[in-house]
């Protein structure tokens, strides 16, 4: 890893965390919710590809932790998405 790669990965991580914080603040914003969910999918695919496709990382705790966070976050956000759908339907019924 050279300095450029480290800084690029750092900026990508910072951008993902800003998106996730904004989603936490405005969780009912569907577009932001989907973008946040996509960041977790990207992280999961990235770490899985480094381990199983490129073989540049081993399954150590340093790689397992982001894999677990991304997996559980995706699962939680998919469950939460169902609640957002129901809430949107209820709000539409109240308007009509």
PDB file of N, CA and C in Angstrom:
ATOM      1  N   UNK A   1       0.855  -1.179   0.000  1.00  0.00           N
ATOM      2  CA  UNK A   1       0.000   0.000   0.000  1.00  0.00           C
ATOM      3  C   UNK A   1       0.893   1.231   0.000  1.00  0.00           C
ATOM      4  N   UNK A   2       0.595   2.138  -0.899  1.00  0.00           N
ATOM      5  CA  UNK A   2       1.337   3.390  -0.880  1.00  0.00           C
ATOM      6  C   UNK A   2       0.469   4.480  -0.249  1.00  0.00           C
ATOM      7  N   UNK A   3       1.017   5.661  -0.112  1.00  0.00           N
ATOM      8  CA  UNK A   3       0.313   6.758   0.540  1.00  0.00           C
ATOM      9  C   UNK A   3      -0.978   7.152  -0.161  1.00  0.00           C
ATOM     10  N   UNK A   4      -0.948   7.158  -1.487  1.00  0.00           N
ATOM     11  CA  UNK A   4      -2.143   7.528  -2.253  1.00  0.00           C
ATOM     12  C   UNK A   4      -3.283   6.555  -1.988  1.00  0.00           C
ATOM     13  N   UNK A   5      -2.990   5.266  -2.007  1.00  0.00           N
ATOM     14  CA  UNK A   5      -4.028   4.272  -1.743  1.00  0.00           C
ATOM     15  C   UNK A   5      -4.580   4.411  -0.332  1.00  0.00           C
ATOM     16  N   UNK A   6      -3.726   4.659   0.625  1.00  0.00           N
ATOM     17  CA  UNK A   6      -4.170   4.822   2.014  1.00  0.00           C
ATOM     18  C   UNK A   6      -5.066   6.037   2.162  1.00  0.00           C
ATOM     19  N   UNK A   7      -4.704   7.158   1.538  1.00  0.00           N
ATOM     20  CA  UNK A   7      -5.530   8.366   1.611  1.00  0.00           C
ATOM     21  C   UNK A   7      -6.853   8.175   0.882  1.00  0.00           C
ATOM     22  N   UNK A   8      -6.834   7.493  -0.256  1.00  0.00           N
ATOM     23  CA  UNK A   8      -8.074   7.233  -0.992  1.00  0.00           C
ATOM     24  C   UNK A   8      -9.016   6.375  -0.161  1.00  0.00           C
ATOM     25  N   UNK A   9      -8.504   5.333   0.456  1.00  0.00           N
ATOM     26  CA  UNK A   9      -9.328   4.486   1.315  1.00  0.00           C
ATOM     27  C   UNK A   9      -9.845   5.274   2.519  1.00  0.00           C
ATOM     28  N   UNK A  10      -9.018   6.158   3.055  1.00  0.00           N
ATOM     29  CA  UNK A  10      -9.436   6.992   4.178  1.00  0.00           C
ATOM     30  C   UNK A  10     -10.562   7.937   3.800  1.00  0.00           C
ATOM     31  N   UNK A  11     -10.466   8.558   2.639  1.00  0.00           N
ATOM     32  CA  UNK A  11     -11.520   9.471   2.177  1.00  0.00           C
ATOM     33  C   UNK A  11     -12.796   8.694   1.892  1.00  0.00           C
ATOM     34  N   UNK A  12     -12.683   7.508   1.305  1.00  0.00           N
ATOM     35  CA  UNK A  12     -13.855   6.676   1.042  1.00  0.00           C
ATOM     36  C   UNK A  12     -14.548   6.305   2.356  1.00  0.00           C
ATOM     37  N   UNK A  13     -13.762   5.956   3.368  1.00  0.00           N
ATOM     38  CA  UNK A  13     -14.322   5.629   4.677  1.00  0.00           C
ATOM     39  C   UNK A  13     -14.987   6.841   5.310  1.00  0.00           C
ATOM     40  N   UNK A  14     -14.371   8.001   5.195  1.00  0.00           N
ATOM     41  CA  UNK A  14     -14.946   9.227   5.738  1.00  0.00           C
ATOM     42  C   UNK A  14     -16.258   9.571   5.042  1.00  0.00           C
ATOM     43  N   UNK A  15     -16.282   9.472   3.729  1.00  0.00           N
ATOM     44  CA  UNK A  15     -17.504   9.753   2.969  1.00  0.00           C
ATOM     45  C   UNK A  15     -18.626   8.796   3.361  1.00  0.00           C
ATOM     46  N   UNK A  16     -18.308   7.525   3.503  1.00  0.00           N
ATOM     47  CA  UNK A  16     -19.317   6.542   3.917  1.00  0.00           C
ATOM     48  C   UNK A  16     -19.857   6.867   5.297  1.00  0.00           C
ATOM     49  N   UNK A  17     -18.984   7.263   6.208  1.00  0.00           N
ATOM     50  CA  UNK A  17     -19.443   7.572   7.561  1.00  0.00           C
ATOM     51  C   UNK A  17     -20.293   8.836   7.598  1.00  0.00           C
ATOM     52  N   UNK A  18     -19.983   9.820   6.772  1.00  0.00           N
ATOM     53  CA  UNK A  18     -20.811  11.033   6.701  1.00  0.00           C
ATOM     54  C   UNK A  18     -22.198  10.682   6.170  1.00  0.00           C
ATOM     55  N   UNK A  19     -22.263   9.864   5.132  1.00  0.00           N
ATOM     56  CA  UNK A  19     -23.554   9.433   4.583  1.00  0.00           C
ATOM     57  C   UNK A  19     -24.350   8.684   5.642  1.00  0.00           C
ATOM     58  N   UNK A  20     -23.703   7.809   6.381  1.00  0.00           N
ATOM     59  CA  UNK A  20     -24.396   7.025   7.407  1.00  0.00           C
ATOM     60  C   UNK A  20     -24.880   7.907   8.547  1.00  0.00           C
ATOM     61  N   UNK A  21     -24.112   8.900   8.935  1.00  0.00           N
ATOM     62  CA  UNK A  21     -24.558   9.832   9.982  1.00  0.00           C
ATOM     63  C   UNK A  21     -25.746  10.661   9.507  1.00  0.00           C
ATOM     64  N   UNK A  22     -25.714  11.116   8.261  1.00  0.00           N
ATOM     65  CA  UNK A  22     -26.836  11.877   7.723  1.00  0.00           C
ATOM     66  C   UNK A  22     -28.101  11.025   7.672  1.00  0.00           C
ATOM     67  N   UNK A  23     -27.961   9.763   7.362  1.00  0.00           N
ATOM     68  CA  UNK A  23     -29.117   8.865   7.350  1.00  0.00           C
ATOM     69  C   UNK A  23     -29.657   8.686   8.765  1.00  0.00           C
ATOM     70  N   UNK A  24     -28.764   8.610   9.741  1.00  0.00           N
ATOM     71  CA  UNK A  24     -29.212   8.462  11.126  1.00  0.00           C
ATOM     72  C   UNK A  24     -29.992   9.692  11.581  1.00  0.00           C
ATOM     73  N   UNK A  25     -29.619  10.855  11.085  1.00  0.00           N
ATOM     74  CA  UNK A  25     -30.317  12.089  11.440  1.00  0.00           C
ATOM     75  C   UNK A  25     -31.676  12.158  10.753  1.00  0.00           C
ATOM     76  N   UNK A  26     -31.734  11.786   9.478  1.00  0.00           N
ATOM     77  CA  UNK A  26     -32.973  11.861   8.699  1.00  0.00           C
ATOM     78  C   UNK A  26     -33.303  10.481   8.145  1.00  0.00           C
ATOM     79  N   UNK A  27     -33.715   9.581   9.029  1.00  0.00           N
ATOM     80  CA  UNK A  27     -33.892   8.182   8.636  1.00  0.00           C
ATOM     81  C   UNK A  27     -35.099   7.981   7.732  1.00  0.00           C
ATOM     82  N   UNK A  28     -36.010   8.933   7.684  1.00  0.00           N
ATOM     83  CA  UNK A  28     -37.201   8.786   6.840  1.00  0.00           C
ATOM     84  C   UNK A  28     -36.967   9.239   5.397  1.00  0.00           C
ATOM     85  N   UNK A  29     -35.796   9.759   5.102  1.00  0.00           N
ATOM     86  CA  UNK A  29     -35.440  10.164   3.754  1.00  0.00           C
ATOM     87  C   UNK A  29     -35.078   8.892   2.972  1.00  0.00           C
ATOM     88  N   UNK A  30     -35.993   8.474   2.101  1.00  0.00           N
ATOM     89  CA  UNK A  30     -35.833   7.191   1.425  1.00  0.00           C
ATOM     90  C   UNK A  30     -34.601   7.155   0.522  1.00  0.00           C
ATOM     91  N   UNK A  31     -34.341   8.230  -0.179  1.00  0.00           N
ATOM     92  CA  UNK A  31     -33.170   8.264  -1.061  1.00  0.00           C
ATOM     93  C   UNK A  31     -31.890   8.097  -0.257  1.00  0.00           C
ATOM     94  N   UNK A  32     -31.792   8.828   0.834  1.00  0.00           N
ATOM     95  CA  UNK A  32     -30.618   8.732   1.695  1.00  0.00           C
ATOM     96  C   UNK A  32     -30.518   7.342   2.324  1.00  0.00           C
ATOM     97  N   UNK A  33     -31.654   6.770   2.663  1.00  0.00           N
ATOM     98  CA  UNK A  33     -31.683   5.417   3.238  1.00  0.00           C
ATOM     99  C   UNK A  33     -31.114   4.407   2.245  1.00  0.00           C
ATOM    100  N   UNK A  34     -31.541   4.482   0.988  1.00  0.00           N
ATOM    101  CA  UNK A  34     -31.025   3.562  -0.035  1.00  0.00           C
ATOM    102  C   UNK A  34     -29.534   3.786  -0.304  1.00  0.00           C
ATOM    103  N   UNK A  35     -29.109   5.033  -0.319  1.00  0.00           N
ATOM    104  CA  UNK A  35     -27.685   5.319  -0.521  1.00  0.00           C
ATOM    105  C   UNK A  35     -26.864   4.736   0.624  1.00  0.00           C
ATOM    106  N   UNK A  36     -27.360   4.890   1.855  1.00  0.00           N
ATOM    107  CA  UNK A  36     -26.659   4.340   3.017  1.00  0.00           C
ATOM    108  C   UNK A  36     -26.590   2.820   2.941  1.00  0.00           C
ATOM    109  N   UNK A  37     -27.692   2.201   2.579  1.00  0.00           N
ATOM    110  CA  UNK A  37     -27.711   0.748   2.422  1.00  0.00           C
ATOM    111  C   UNK A  37     -26.693   0.320   1.367  1.00  0.00           C
ATOM    112  N   UNK A  38     -26.594   1.085   0.295  1.00  0.00           N
ATOM    113  CA  UNK A  38     -25.635   0.788  -0.772  1.00  0.00           C
ATOM    114  C   UNK A  38     -24.194   0.886  -0.272  1.00  0.00           C
ATOM    115  N   UNK A  39     -23.908   1.830   0.651  1.00  0.00           N
ATOM    116  CA  UNK A  39     -22.540   1.937   1.183  1.00  0.00           C
ATOM    117  C   UNK A  39     -22.152   0.677   1.942  1.00  0.00           C
ATOM    118  N   UNK A  40     -23.117   0.085   2.658  1.00  0.00           N
ATOM    119  CA  UNK A  40     -22.820  -1.158   3.373  1.00  0.00           C
ATOM    120  C   UNK A  40     -22.613  -2.317   2.397  1.00  0.00           C
ATOM    121  N   UNK A  41     -23.398  -2.358   1.318  1.00  0.00           N
ATOM    122  CA  UNK A  41     -23.177  -3.383   0.294  1.00  0.00           C
ATOM    123  C   UNK A  41     -21.797  -3.222  -0.343  1.00  0.00           C
ATOM    124  N   UNK A  42     -21.416  -1.981  -0.628  1.00  0.00           N
ATOM    125  CA  UNK A  42     -20.084  -1.744  -1.206  1.00  0.00           C
ATOM    126  C   UNK A  42     -18.982  -2.224  -0.273  1.00  0.00           C
ATOM    127  N   UNK A  43     -19.102  -1.913   1.005  1.00  0.00           N
ATOM    128  CA  UNK A  43     -18.089  -2.336   1.978  1.00  0.00           C
ATOM    129  C   UNK A  43     -18.021  -3.860   2.045  1.00  0.00           C
ATOM    130  N   UNK A  44     -19.176  -4.505   2.076  1.00  0.00           N
ATOM    131  CA  UNK A  44     -19.203  -5.962   2.150  1.00  0.00           C
ATOM    132  C   UNK A  44     -18.552  -6.586   0.916  1.00  0.00           C
ATOM    133  N   UNK A  45     -18.924  -6.100  -0.253  1.00  0.00           N
ATOM    134  CA  UNK A  45     -18.350  -6.631  -1.499  1.00  0.00           C
ATOM    135  C   UNK A  45     -16.848  -6.358  -1.555  1.00  0.00           C
ATOM    136  N   UNK A  46     -16.448  -5.193  -1.117  1.00  0.00           N
ATOM    137  CA  UNK A  46     -15.021  -4.839  -1.146  1.00  0.00           C
ATOM    138  C   UNK A  46     -14.203  -5.810  -0.296  1.00  0.00           C
ATOM    139  N   UNK A  47     -14.620  -6.005   0.959  1.00  0.00           N
ATOM    140  CA  UNK A  47     -13.837  -6.869   1.839  1.00  0.00           C
ATOM    141  C   UNK A  47     -13.920  -8.333   1.417  1.00  0.00           C
ATOM    142  N   UNK A  48     -15.079  -8.776   0.961  1.00  0.00           N
ATOM    143  CA  UNK A  48     -15.184 -10.154   0.477  1.00  0.00           C
ATOM    144  C   UNK A  48     -14.308 -10.384  -0.752  1.00  0.00           C
ATOM    145  N   UNK A  49     -14.265  -9.408  -1.650  1.00  0.00           N
ATOM    146  CA  UNK A  49     -13.425  -9.571  -2.841  1.00  0.00           C
ATOM    147  C   UNK A  49     -11.943  -9.580  -2.487  1.00  0.00           C
ATOM    148  N   UNK A  50     -11.549  -8.778  -1.503  1.00  0.00           N
ATOM    149  CA  UNK A  50     -10.138  -8.775  -1.089  1.00  0.00           C
ATOM    150  C   UNK A  50      -9.740 -10.127  -0.499  1.00  0.00           C
ATOM    151  N   UNK A  51     -10.676 -10.771   0.210  1.00  0.00           N
ATOM    152  CA  UNK A  51     -10.367 -12.059   0.837  1.00  0.00           C
ATOM    153  C   UNK A  51     -10.453 -13.202  -0.164  1.00  0.00           C
ATOM    154  N   UNK A  52     -11.543 -13.275  -0.930  1.00  0.00           N
ATOM    155  CA  UNK A  52     -11.801 -14.472  -1.721  1.00  0.00           C
ATOM    156  C   UNK A  52     -11.424 -14.369  -3.200  1.00  0.00           C
ATOM    157  N   UNK A  53     -11.356 -13.169  -3.745  1.00  0.00           N
ATOM    158  CA  UNK A  53     -11.013 -13.038  -5.172  1.00  0.00           C
ATOM    159  C   UNK A  53      -9.549 -12.662  -5.348  1.00  0.00           C
ATOM    160  N   UNK A  54      -9.131 -11.568  -4.699  1.00  0.00           N
ATOM    161  CA  UNK A  54      -7.760 -11.073  -4.895  1.00  0.00           C
ATOM    162  C   UNK A  54      -6.753 -11.694  -3.939  1.00  0.00           C
ATOM    163  N   UNK A  55      -7.224 -12.301  -2.849  1.00  0.00           N
ATOM    164  CA  UNK A  55      -6.357 -12.932  -1.846  1.00  0.00           C
ATOM    165  C   UNK A  55      -5.321 -11.957  -1.292  1.00  0.00           C
ATOM    166  N   UNK A  56      -5.728 -10.701  -1.122  1.00  0.00           N
ATOM    167  CA  UNK A  56      -4.819  -9.695  -0.557  1.00  0.00           C
ATOM    168  C   UNK A  56      -5.065  -9.481   0.927  1.00  0.00           C
ATOM    169  N   UNK A  57      -6.068 -10.151   1.481  1.00  0.00           N
ATOM    170  CA  UNK A  57      -6.352 -10.044   2.910  1.00  0.00           C
ATOM    171  C   UNK A  57      -6.711 -11.432   3.428  1.00  0.00           C
ATOM    172  N   UNK A  58      -6.341 -11.669   4.666  1.00  0.00           N
ATOM    173  CA  UNK A  58      -6.680 -12.942   5.304  1.00  0.00           C
ATOM    174  C   UNK A  58      -7.879 -12.726   6.220  1.00  0.00           C
ATOM    175  N   UNK A  59      -8.574 -13.797   6.520  1.00  0.00           N
ATOM    176  CA  UNK A  59      -9.735 -13.702   7.406  1.00  0.00           C
ATOM    177  C   UNK A  59      -9.276 -13.599   8.861  1.00  0.00           C
ATOM    178  N   UNK A  60      -8.756 -12.441   9.200  1.00  0.00           N
ATOM    179  CA  UNK A  60      -8.359 -12.146  10.568  1.00  0.00           C
ATOM    180  C   UNK A  60      -9.446 -11.280  11.202  1.00  0.00           C
ATOM    181  N   UNK A  61      -9.271 -10.951  12.456  1.00  0.00           N
ATOM    182  CA  UNK A  61     -10.262 -10.125  13.149  1.00  0.00           C
ATOM    183  C   UNK A  61     -10.353  -8.738  12.505  1.00  0.00           C
ATOM    184  N   UNK A  62      -9.259  -8.253  11.935  1.00  0.00           N
ATOM    185  CA  UNK A  62      -9.260  -6.951  11.269  1.00  0.00           C
ATOM    186  C   UNK A  62     -10.113  -6.918  10.020  1.00  0.00           C
ATOM    187  N   UNK A  63     -10.317  -8.050   9.396  1.00  0.00           N
ATOM    188  CA  UNK A  63     -11.178  -8.141   8.210  1.00  0.00           C
ATOM    189  C   UNK A  63     -12.564  -8.634   8.607  1.00  0.00           C
ATOM    190  N   UNK A  64     -12.627  -9.503   9.589  1.00  0.00           N
ATOM    191  CA  UNK A  64     -13.913 -10.032  10.034  1.00  0.00           C
ATOM    192  C   UNK A  64     -14.799  -8.943  10.644  1.00  0.00           C
ATOM    193  N   UNK A  65     -14.210  -7.991  11.340  1.00  0.00           N
ATOM    194  CA  UNK A  65     -15.008  -6.938  11.987  1.00  0.00           C
ATOM    195  C   UNK A  65     -15.800  -6.117  10.967  1.00  0.00           C
ATOM    196  N   UNK A  66     -15.169  -5.581   9.906  1.00  0.00           N
ATOM    197  CA  UNK A  66     -15.963  -4.849   8.920  1.00  0.00           C
ATOM    198  C   UNK A  66     -16.973  -5.732   8.187  1.00  0.00           C
ATOM    199  N   UNK A  67     -16.631  -6.995   7.976  1.00  0.00           N
ATOM    200  CA  UNK A  67     -17.577  -7.905   7.335  1.00  0.00           C
ATOM    201  C   UNK A  67     -18.817  -8.103   8.206  1.00  0.00           C
ATOM    202  N   UNK A  68     -18.605  -8.244   9.495  1.00  0.00           N
ATOM    203  CA  UNK A  68     -19.733  -8.430  10.407  1.00  0.00           C
ATOM    204  C   UNK A  68     -20.560  -7.156  10.526  1.00  0.00           C
ATOM    205  N   UNK A  69     -19.900  -6.018  10.634  1.00  0.00           N
ATOM    206  CA  UNK A  69     -20.625  -4.747  10.730  1.00  0.00           C
ATOM    207  C   UNK A  69     -21.461  -4.525   9.474  1.00  0.00           C
ATOM    208  N   UNK A  70     -20.869  -4.727   8.322  1.00  0.00           N
ATOM    209  CA  UNK A  70     -21.601  -4.526   7.070  1.00  0.00           C
ATOM    210  C   UNK A  70     -22.762  -5.508   6.958  1.00  0.00           C
ATOM    211  N   UNK A  71     -22.531  -6.769   7.307  1.00  0.00           N
ATOM    212  CA  UNK A  71     -23.585  -7.781   7.200  1.00  0.00           C
ATOM    213  C   UNK A  71     -24.756  -7.476   8.126  1.00  0.00           C
ATOM    214  N   UNK A  72     -24.459  -7.195   9.384  1.00  0.00           N
ATOM    215  CA  UNK A  72     -25.526  -6.906  10.346  1.00  0.00           C
ATOM    216  C   UNK A  72     -26.231  -5.595  10.012  1.00  0.00           C
ATOM    217  N   UNK A  73     -25.483  -4.639   9.499  1.00  0.00           N
ATOM    218  CA  UNK A  73     -26.094  -3.358   9.121  1.00  0.00           C
ATOM    219  C   UNK A  73     -27.030  -3.528   7.937  1.00  0.00           C
ATOM    220  N   UNK A  74     -26.630  -4.323   6.963  1.00  0.00           N
ATOM    221  CA  UNK A  74     -27.500  -4.598   5.811  1.00  0.00           C
ATOM    222  C   UNK A  74     -28.772  -5.290   6.280  1.00  0.00           C
ATOM    223  N   UNK A  75     -28.613  -6.276   7.136  1.00  0.00           N
ATOM    224  CA  UNK A  75     -29.774  -6.998   7.649  1.00  0.00           C
ATOM    225  C   UNK A  75     -30.708  -6.050   8.412  1.00  0.00           C
ATOM    226  N   UNK A  76     -30.143  -5.249   9.287  1.00  0.00           N
ATOM    227  CA  UNK A  76     -30.948  -4.297  10.052  1.00  0.00           C
ATOM    228  C   UNK A  76     -31.627  -3.263   9.181  1.00  0.00           C
ATOM    229  N   UNK A  77     -30.920  -2.780   8.178  1.00  0.00           N
ATOM    230  CA  UNK A  77     -31.512  -1.770   7.301  1.00  0.00           C
ATOM    231  C   UNK A  77     -32.596  -2.370   6.415  1.00  0.00           C
ATOM    232  N   UNK A  78     -32.450  -3.619   5.993  1.00  0.00           N
ATOM    233  CA  UNK A  78     -33.506  -4.258   5.207  1.00  0.00           C
ATOM    234  C   UNK A  78     -34.756  -4.480   6.050  1.00  0.00           C
ATOM    235  N   UNK A  79     -34.573  -4.852   7.309  1.00  0.00           N
ATOM    236  CA  UNK A  79     -35.713  -4.969   8.213  1.00  0.00           C
ATOM    237  C   UNK A  79     -36.341  -3.596   8.436  1.00  0.00           C
ATOM    238  N   UNK A  80     -35.528  -2.586   8.666  1.00  0.00           N
ATOM    239  CA  UNK A  80     -36.026  -1.228   8.867  1.00  0.00           C
ATOM    240  C   UNK A  80     -36.728  -0.675   7.644  1.00  0.00           C
ATOM    241  N   UNK A  81     -36.314  -1.105   6.477  1.00  0.00           N
ATOM    242  CA  UNK A  81     -36.939  -0.647   5.237  1.00  0.00           C
ATOM    243  C   UNK A  81     -38.406  -1.053   5.184  1.00  0.00           C
ATOM    244  N   UNK A  82     -38.723  -2.216   5.703  1.00  0.00           N
ATOM    245  CA  UNK A  82     -40.124  -2.652   5.742  1.00  0.00           C
ATOM    246  C   UNK A  82     -40.955  -1.708   6.605  1.00  0.00           C
ATOM    247  N   UNK A  83     -40.404  -1.244   7.711  1.00  0.00           N
ATOM    248  CA  UNK A  83     -41.124  -0.307   8.576  1.00  0.00           C
ATOM    249  C   UNK A  83     -41.305   1.044   7.894  1.00  0.00           C
ATOM    250  N   UNK A  84     -40.312   1.457   7.145  1.00  0.00           N
ATOM    251  CA  UNK A  84     -40.449   2.717   6.420  1.00  0.00           C
ATOM    252  C   UNK A  84     -41.533   2.609   5.352  1.00  0.00           C
ATOM    253  N   UNK A  85     -41.628   1.449   4.718  1.00  0.00           N
ATOM    254  CA  UNK A  85     -42.668   1.241   3.707  1.00  0.00           C
ATOM    255  C   UNK A  85     -44.060   1.309   4.350  1.00  0.00           C
ATOM    256  N   UNK A  86     -44.227   0.650   5.485  1.00  0.00           N
ATOM    257  CA  UNK A  86     -45.516   0.650   6.179  1.00  0.00           C
ATOM    258  C   UNK A  86     -45.855   2.061   6.638  1.00  0.00           C
ATOM    259  N   UNK A  87     -44.881   2.772   7.166  1.00  0.00           N
ATOM    260  CA  UNK A  87     -45.104   4.146   7.621  1.00  0.00           C
ATOM    261  C   UNK A  87     -45.524   5.043   6.462  1.00  0.00           C
ATOM    262  N   UNK A  88     -44.907   4.867   5.310  1.00  0.00           N
ATOM    263  CA  UNK A  88     -45.268   5.672   4.142  1.00  0.00           C
ATOM    264  C   UNK A  88     -46.695   5.368   3.701  1.00  0.00           C
ATOM    265  N   UNK A  89     -47.091   4.101   3.747  1.00  0.00           N
ATOM    266  CA  UNK A  89     -48.465   3.733   3.381  1.00  0.00           C
ATOM    267  C   UNK A  89     -49.476   4.334   4.352  1.00  0.00           C
ATOM    268  N   UNK A  90     -49.154   4.309   5.639  1.00  0.00           N
ATOM    269  CA  UNK A  90     -50.059   4.886   6.639  1.00  0.00           C
ATOM    270  C   UNK A  90     -50.196   6.395   6.460  1.00  0.00           C
ATOM    271  N   UNK A  91     -49.109   7.060   6.133  1.00  0.00           N
ATOM    272  CA  UNK A  91     -49.171   8.498   5.916  1.00  0.00           C
ATOM    273  C   UNK A  91     -50.008   8.826   4.678  1.00  0.00           C
ATOM    274  N   UNK A  92     -49.911   8.009   3.638  1.00  0.00           N
ATOM    275  CA  UNK A  92     -50.709   8.226   2.433  1.00  0.00           C
ATOM    276  C   UNK A  92     -52.202   8.025   2.715  1.00  0.00           C
ATOM    277  N   UNK A  93     -52.532   7.047   3.577  1.00  0.00           N
ATOM    278  CA  UNK A  93     -53.929   6.818   3.925  1.00  0.00           C
ATOM    279  C   UNK A  93     -54.488   7.990   4.723  1.00  0.00           C
ATOM    280  N   UNK A  94     -53.661   8.571   5.602  1.00  0.00           N
ATOM    281  CA  UNK A  94     -54.118   9.720   6.386  1.00  0.00           C
ATOM    282  C   UNK A  94     -54.388  10.937   5.522  1.00  0.00           C
ATOM    283  N   UNK A  95     -53.596  11.092   4.478  1.00  0.00           N
ATOM    284  CA  UNK A  95     -53.774  12.238   3.568  1.00  0.00           C
ATOM    285  C   UNK A  95     -55.053  12.104   2.757  1.00  0.00           C
ATOM    286  N   UNK A  96     -55.402  10.882   2.413  1.00  0.00           N
ATOM    287  CA  UNK A  96     -56.589  10.636   1.575  1.00  0.00           C
ATOM    288  C   UNK A  96     -57.773  10.565   2.474  1.00  0.00           C
TER     289      UNK A  96
END
